[in-house]
Amino acid sequence: MNTQGRKTTPDIESAAATDVGTYTGNRALVHEEPLIFELDNPGVTGVDLEAVPAVASRLGGLKAREGIGLPGLSEPTVVRHYTRLSQKNLGIDSTMYPLGSCTMKHNPRLNEKLARLPGFGDIHPMQPQSTVQGALELIDQLAHWLKTLTGMPAVAMSPAAGAHGELCGLMAIRAALQARGEAGRTRVLVPESAHGTNPATAAFCGFTVDAIPAEANGRVSVEAVKAKLGPDVACIMLTNPNTCGLFEPQVKEIADAVHAAGGYFYCDGANYNAIVGRVRPADLGVDAMHINLHKTFSTPHGGGGPGSGPVVLSDALAPYAPLPYVVHGADGFRLVEHEGEVEGESKPFGRMKAFHGQMGMFVRALAYIMSHGADGLRQASSDAVLNANYLKARLQDLMSVPFDGYCMHEALFDDRFLKDTGVTTLDFAKAMIDEGFHPMTMYFPLVVHGAFLIEPTETESKTTLDQFIGAMRHLAGKAKAGDAAHFLAAPRYTPRRRLDETAAARKPVLRWTPPAA
Ligand SMILES: *Cc1c(COP(=O)(O)O)cnc(C)c1O
C-alpha cells in the first residue's frame, strides 16, 4: 500500500483498547471480545444430557486419549459471542458502504426470503434431476434474463465469482483459438487502470500481459490499442464503465479493431450496475463478459462470499462454454454434466467447479431482477449514476478530481487536495471510520495518485448522501486547516485502532495456542 513515505506503523501500545477506564475493558456496547477458545470453561456445555449408561466399548480398544480441544461454553455465551462479533463489522445493513468497484448495494429481504424456501434452500446437488426440476428451471430463467439484458446468445452459469468468470472467459477464448489452429496467440492486452484480477487471470491462463497506457482523460484510446495489436494477440480485457468510473466512448471502435486483428474482446462486467437496461454489451462487440451477480443484482459480498460470476458469450465462444449447463427438452429440464452427453456445436472446454454454480445466488439474482422488472433495473442503474454525480458535484470544490466531466456509477478523487497537509488517503479513510462510514476504495485505480474511489450505488437516499457529503467536507476542511493530528490519531472509536497491516499480511497468526498452564 502506498503510504507515501510517512510512518503509519501503529503504536501497538495505543492500539490496545483495554486502557479505557472501565473494569471490563468494555465501552458500553463496544465489548472487548476474546477469542472463543479464550472463553473456554472446561466441562460447561449448552446441552444437559443424562449420563450414558455403562455400555461395553465396541471400538476394539480404540479410545480417545484426550479431548478434541473444543471450548466448553454455555448457550448464552455462544450466542453473545457471535452476536457481538457480527456487530464489529461495518456492513451495508448498518451504514453507507461506498466501496468503489465493489457495488455494495442494498439486498432486498425478499431475495433472502425466496432463497430460504425449502425447495431451493434444502436441496442437494446430487439429487436426481427429476426431483429438482424447479431449481433447473430457475437457472434456465436467470440465464434467459442475463442473455436478454446483455443481448448475448449464451451464458455459462457455473463460475463462482467475477475473477472465476474471467478465468472461464479466457479459457473459452483459449479453446476457440486452439480450435482455429491459432494457439500461438498468447498476448493479452490489459489497460493500466484494470482491476488486478484481469492481469492475474491472463497470467494464470498462460498468456503474457501487455499493458495499455491510460490517456490523460482516464480512458483507453483506439489508437493505443491499435499500436499493440498483432498476430499474437489473443484478446483485450477491457472494463466498461472503467475503474475510473468513466464510460469508454471508443469501445465499439476498439472491439472492431481487435476483431479485425483476429482477437477477442473480453469485457470485465463488474461495473455492469451502471448500465443495466441502458447498454447491451452485445452491441459493443463483446465476446465474453462476466456478470458479478453479487454486485449488479444485489447481495453485498465480502468475507469470502457469497458470489457468483456467470459469463455471457458471443456466438464465436458459445460452443466452448464449460460443463455443466441446463438444456430444456420435451421432457423437462436436463443438466448436461459430461462430455458424452453434449449435442450439436457444443465443445465444452471442461468444468469450472464441482456441481452447478451458486444456487443461492441464482435465486437472489432472479428475485431481484423479477421484482424490479426491466424498467426497474434501468431505473436502478440510472439512480446509481445520478448518486455518484451528485457526490462528485458536491465534493469537487474541496477535493481534487483527476478527470473532469460527468462520471458513471462511481466518483474518483485523487490526493492532490491533501498536498502539504501531512494527511494521506489512508489517514483520511481512518477518520471516516470514526464518522461511522465504511471508507471508500483507496489507492485504486493505480492510474491516479492516492485514489479515493467512491461508489454510493442507487441504494442511498439524498438524506444519507448529504450526511456523507457533510462528513467528507468536514474532514477535508479539517485537513486543509492543518489539523493533521485529528487524522493521525484516527480511528479513535473502534475496538482496535491502527493495526500493523503489513505484519498482519506477511506474518498472519492463524493458530491459537493455549497459554502454558
Ligand atoms: C470486483 C471486481 C472484479 C472481481 O470480481 P470478484 O467477484 O470479486 O472476483 C473484477 N473486476 C472489477 C472491475 C471488479 O470491480
mmCIF file with all atom_site columns, N, CA and C and ligand atoms in Angstrom, residues 100-102 161-164 166 195 197-198 239 243 268 270-271 290 292 294-295 301 308 444, ligand 1:
data_model
loop_
_atom_site.group_PDB
_atom_site.id
_atom_site.type_symbol
_atom_site.label_atom_id
_atom_site.label_alt_id
_atom_site.label_comp_id
_atom_site.label_asym_id
_atom_site.label_entity_id
_atom_site.label_seq_id
_atom_site.pdbx_PDB_ins_code
_atom_site.Cartn_x
_atom_site.Cartn_y
_atom_site.Cartn_z
_atom_site.occupancy
_atom_site.B_iso_or_equiv
_atom_site.pdbx_formal_charge
_atom_site.auth_seq_id
_atom_site.auth_comp_id
_atom_site.auth_asym_id
_atom_site.auth_atom_id
_atom_site.pdbx_PDB_model_num
ATOM   1  N N  . GLY A 1 100 ? -15.816 1.745   -3.714  1.00 0.00 ? 100 GLY A N  1
ATOM   2  C CA . GLY A 1 100 ? -15.801 1.801   -5.167  1.00 0.00 ? 100 GLY A CA 1
ATOM   3  C C  . GLY A 1 100 ? -15.377 0.487   -5.789  1.00 0.00 ? 100 GLY A C  1
ATOM   4  N N  . SER A 1 101 ? -15.942 0.198   -6.943  1.00 0.00 ? 101 SER A N  1
ATOM   5  C CA . SER A 1 101 ? -15.681 -1.006  -7.719  1.00 0.00 ? 101 SER A CA 1
ATOM   6  C C  . SER A 1 101 ? -16.400 -2.233  -7.134  1.00 0.00 ? 101 SER A C  1
ATOM   7  N N  . CYS A 1 102 ? -16.823 -2.156  -5.892  1.00 0.00 ? 102 CYS A N  1
ATOM   8  C CA . CYS A 1 102 ? -17.408 -3.343  -5.255  1.00 0.00 ? 102 CYS A CA 1
ATOM   9  C C  . CYS A 1 102 ? -18.933 -3.350  -5.298  1.00 0.00 ? 102 CYS A C  1
ATOM   10 N N  . ALA A 1 161 ? -17.483 -16.423 -9.069  1.00 0.00 ? 161 ALA A N  1
ATOM   11 C CA . ALA A 1 161 ? -17.220 -15.017 -8.744  1.00 0.00 ? 161 ALA A CA 1
ATOM   12 C C  . ALA A 1 161 ? -16.729 -14.334 -10.002 1.00 0.00 ? 161 ALA A C  1
ATOM   13 N N  . GLY A 1 162 ? -16.482 -13.026 -9.897  1.00 0.00 ? 162 GLY A N  1
ATOM   14 C CA . GLY A 1 162 ? -16.017 -12.289 -11.056 1.00 0.00 ? 162 GLY A CA 1
ATOM   15 C C  . GLY A 1 162 ? -14.692 -12.818 -11.582 1.00 0.00 ? 162 GLY A C  1
ATOM   16 N N  . ALA A 1 163 ? -13.720 -12.989 -10.683 1.00 0.00 ? 163 ALA A N  1
ATOM   17 C CA . ALA A 1 163 ? -12.402 -13.461 -11.113 1.00 0.00 ? 163 ALA A CA 1
ATOM   18 C C  . ALA A 1 163 ? -12.512 -14.852 -11.739 1.00 0.00 ? 163 ALA A C  1
ATOM   19 N N  . HIS A 1 164 ? -13.373 -15.676 -11.189 1.00 0.00 ? 164 HIS A N  1
ATOM   20 C CA . HIS A 1 164 ? -13.595 -17.020 -11.727 1.00 0.00 ? 164 HIS A CA 1
ATOM   21 C C  . HIS A 1 164 ? -14.245 -16.925 -13.107 1.00 0.00 ? 164 HIS A C  1
ATOM   22 N N  . GLU A 1 166 ? -13.730 -14.425 -15.177 1.00 0.00 ? 166 GLU A N  1
ATOM   23 C CA . GLU A 1 166 ? -12.647 -14.026 -16.087 1.00 0.00 ? 166 GLU A CA 1
ATOM   24 C C  . GLU A 1 166 ? -11.896 -15.267 -16.558 1.00 0.00 ? 166 GLU A C  1
ATOM   25 N N  . HIS A 1 195 ? -8.646  -3.760  -13.032 1.00 0.00 ? 195 HIS A N  1
ATOM   26 C CA . HIS A 1 195 ? -8.669  -4.444  -11.741 1.00 0.00 ? 195 HIS A CA 1
ATOM   27 C C  . HIS A 1 195 ? -7.563  -5.503  -11.759 1.00 0.00 ? 195 HIS A C  1
ATOM   28 N N  . THR A 1 197 ? -7.406  -8.422  -10.898 1.00 0.00 ? 197 THR A N  1
ATOM   29 C CA . THR A 1 197 ? -7.765  -9.780  -11.306 1.00 0.00 ? 197 THR A CA 1
ATOM   30 C C  . THR A 1 197 ? -7.571  -9.990  -12.808 1.00 0.00 ? 197 THR A C  1
ATOM   31 N N  . ASN A 1 198 ? -7.650  -8.923  -13.630 1.00 0.00 ? 198 ASN A N  1
ATOM   32 C CA . ASN A 1 198 ? -7.532  -9.103  -15.083 1.00 0.00 ? 198 ASN A CA 1
ATOM   33 C C  . ASN A 1 198 ? -6.145  -9.624  -15.471 1.00 0.00 ? 198 ASN A C  1
ATOM   34 N N  . THR A 1 239 ? -12.615 -2.990  -19.205 1.00 0.00 ? 239 THR A N  1
ATOM   35 C CA . THR A 1 239 ? -13.698 -2.800  -18.234 1.00 0.00 ? 239 THR A CA 1
ATOM   36 C C  . THR A 1 239 ? -14.530 -1.608  -18.690 1.00 0.00 ? 239 THR A C  1
ATOM   37 N N  . THR A 1 243 ? -12.573 1.470   -14.413 1.00 0.00 ? 243 THR A N  1
ATOM   38 C CA . THR A 1 243 ? -12.404 1.573   -12.963 1.00 0.00 ? 243 THR A CA 1
ATOM   39 C C  . THR A 1 243 ? -12.205 3.012   -12.495 1.00 0.00 ? 243 THR A C  1
ATOM   40 N N  . ASP A 1 268 ? -14.694 -6.893  -18.801 1.00 0.00 ? 268 ASP A N  1
ATOM   41 C CA . ASP A 1 268 ? -14.879 -7.068  -17.364 1.00 0.00 ? 268 ASP A CA 1
ATOM   42 C C  . ASP A 1 268 ? -16.191 -6.360  -17.030 1.00 0.00 ? 268 ASP A C  1
ATOM   43 N N  . ALA A 1 270 ? -17.800 -6.098  -14.177 1.00 0.00 ? 270 ALA A N  1
ATOM   44 C CA . ALA A 1 270 ? -18.038 -5.828  -12.753 1.00 0.00 ? 270 ALA A CA 1
ATOM   45 C C  . ALA A 1 270 ? -18.822 -4.538  -12.551 1.00 0.00 ? 270 ALA A C  1
ATOM   46 N N  . ASN A 1 271 ? -18.714 -3.611  -13.502 1.00 0.00 ? 271 ASN A N  1
ATOM   47 C CA . ASN A 1 271 ? -19.402 -2.332  -13.348 1.00 0.00 ? 271 ASN A CA 1
ATOM   48 C C  . ASN A 1 271 ? -20.724 -2.284  -14.115 1.00 0.00 ? 271 ASN A C  1
ATOM   49 N N  . HIS A 1 290 ? -18.058 -11.321 -17.763 1.00 0.00 ? 290 HIS A N  1
ATOM   50 C CA . HIS A 1 290 ? -18.630 -11.877 -16.527 1.00 0.00 ? 290 HIS A CA 1
ATOM   51 C C  . HIS A 1 290 ? -19.578 -10.858 -15.916 1.00 0.00 ? 290 HIS A C  1
ATOM   52 N N  . ASN A 1 292 ? -20.944 -9.962  -12.239 1.00 0.00 ? 292 ASN A N  1
ATOM   53 C CA . ASN A 1 292 ? -20.885 -10.264 -10.809 1.00 0.00 ? 292 ASN A CA 1
ATOM   54 C C  . ASN A 1 292 ? -22.317 -10.152 -10.287 1.00 0.00 ? 292 ASN A C  1
ATOM   55 N N  . HIS A 1 294 ? -23.325 -10.689 -7.537  1.00 0.00 ? 294 HIS A N  1
ATOM   56 C CA . HIS A 1 294 ? -23.261 -10.101 -6.196  1.00 0.00 ? 294 HIS A CA 1
ATOM   57 C C  . HIS A 1 294 ? -22.966 -8.611  -6.223  1.00 0.00 ? 294 HIS A C  1
ATOM   58 N N  . LYS A 1 295 ? -22.723 -8.027  -7.381  1.00 0.00 ? 295 LYS A N  1
ATOM   59 C CA . LYS A 1 295 ? -22.578 -6.574  -7.450  1.00 0.00 ? 295 LYS A CA 1
ATOM   60 C C  . LYS A 1 295 ? -23.795 -5.958  -8.143  1.00 0.00 ? 295 LYS A C  1
ATOM   61 N N  . HIS A 1 301 ? -21.300 -8.523  -0.978  1.00 0.00 ? 301 HIS A N  1
ATOM   62 C CA . HIS A 1 301 ? -20.415 -9.660  -0.802  1.00 0.00 ? 301 HIS A CA 1
ATOM   63 C C  . HIS A 1 301 ? -19.336 -9.301  0.198   1.00 0.00 ? 301 HIS A C  1
ATOM   64 N N  . SER A 1 308 ? -21.107 -14.884 -7.301  1.00 0.00 ? 308 SER A N  1
ATOM   65 C CA . SER A 1 308 ? -21.442 -15.705 -8.464  1.00 0.00 ? 308 SER A CA 1
ATOM   66 C C  . SER A 1 308 ? -21.118 -14.896 -9.713  1.00 0.00 ? 308 SER A C  1
ATOM   67 N N  . PHE A 1 444 ? -6.773  2.752   -5.451  1.00 0.00 ? 444 PHE A N  1
ATOM   68 C CA . PHE A 1 444 ? -7.175  2.037   -6.661  1.00 0.00 ? 444 PHE A CA 1
ATOM   69 C C  . PHE A 1 444 ? -8.240  2.895   -7.347  1.00 0.00 ? 444 PHE A C  1
HETATM 70 C C1 . LIG B 2 .   ? -14.974 -6.935  -8.218  1.00 0.00 ? 1   LIG B C1 1
HETATM 71 C C2 . LIG B 2 .   ? -14.231 -6.816  -9.466  1.00 0.00 ? 1   LIG B C2 1
HETATM 72 C C3 . LIG B 2 .   ? -13.637 -7.934  -10.089 1.00 0.00 ? 1   LIG B C3 1
HETATM 73 C C4 . LIG B 2 .   ? -13.556 -9.299  -9.444  1.00 0.00 ? 1   LIG B C4 1
HETATM 74 O O1 . LIG B 2 .   ? -14.794 -9.820  -9.036  1.00 0.00 ? 1   LIG B O1 1
HETATM 75 P P1 . LIG B 2 .   ? -14.915 -10.832 -7.807  1.00 0.00 ? 1   LIG B P1 1
HETATM 76 O O2 . LIG B 2 .   ? -16.338 -11.237 -7.827  1.00 0.00 ? 1   LIG B O2 1
HETATM 77 O O3 . LIG B 2 .   ? -14.509 -10.061 -6.590  1.00 0.00 ? 1   LIG B O3 1
HETATM 78 O O4 . LIG B 2 .   ? -13.973 -11.979 -8.064  1.00 0.00 ? 1   LIG B O4 1
HETATM 79 C C5 . LIG B 2 .   ? -13.050 -7.753  -11.316 1.00 0.00 ? 1   LIG B C5 1
HETATM 80 N N1 . LIG B 2 .   ? -13.009 -6.543  -11.904 1.00 0.00 ? 1   LIG B N1 1
HETATM 81 C C6 . LIG B 2 .   ? -13.549 -5.443  -11.336 1.00 0.00 ? 1   LIG B C6 1
HETATM 82 C C7 . LIG B 2 .   ? -13.509 -4.121  -12.059 1.00 0.00 ? 1   LIG B C7 1
HETATM 83 C C8 . LIG B 2 .   ? -14.172 -5.540  -10.092 1.00 0.00 ? 1   LIG B C8 1
HETATM 84 O O5 . LIG B 2 .   ? -14.702 -4.451  -9.515  1.00 0.00 ? 1   LIG B O5 1
#
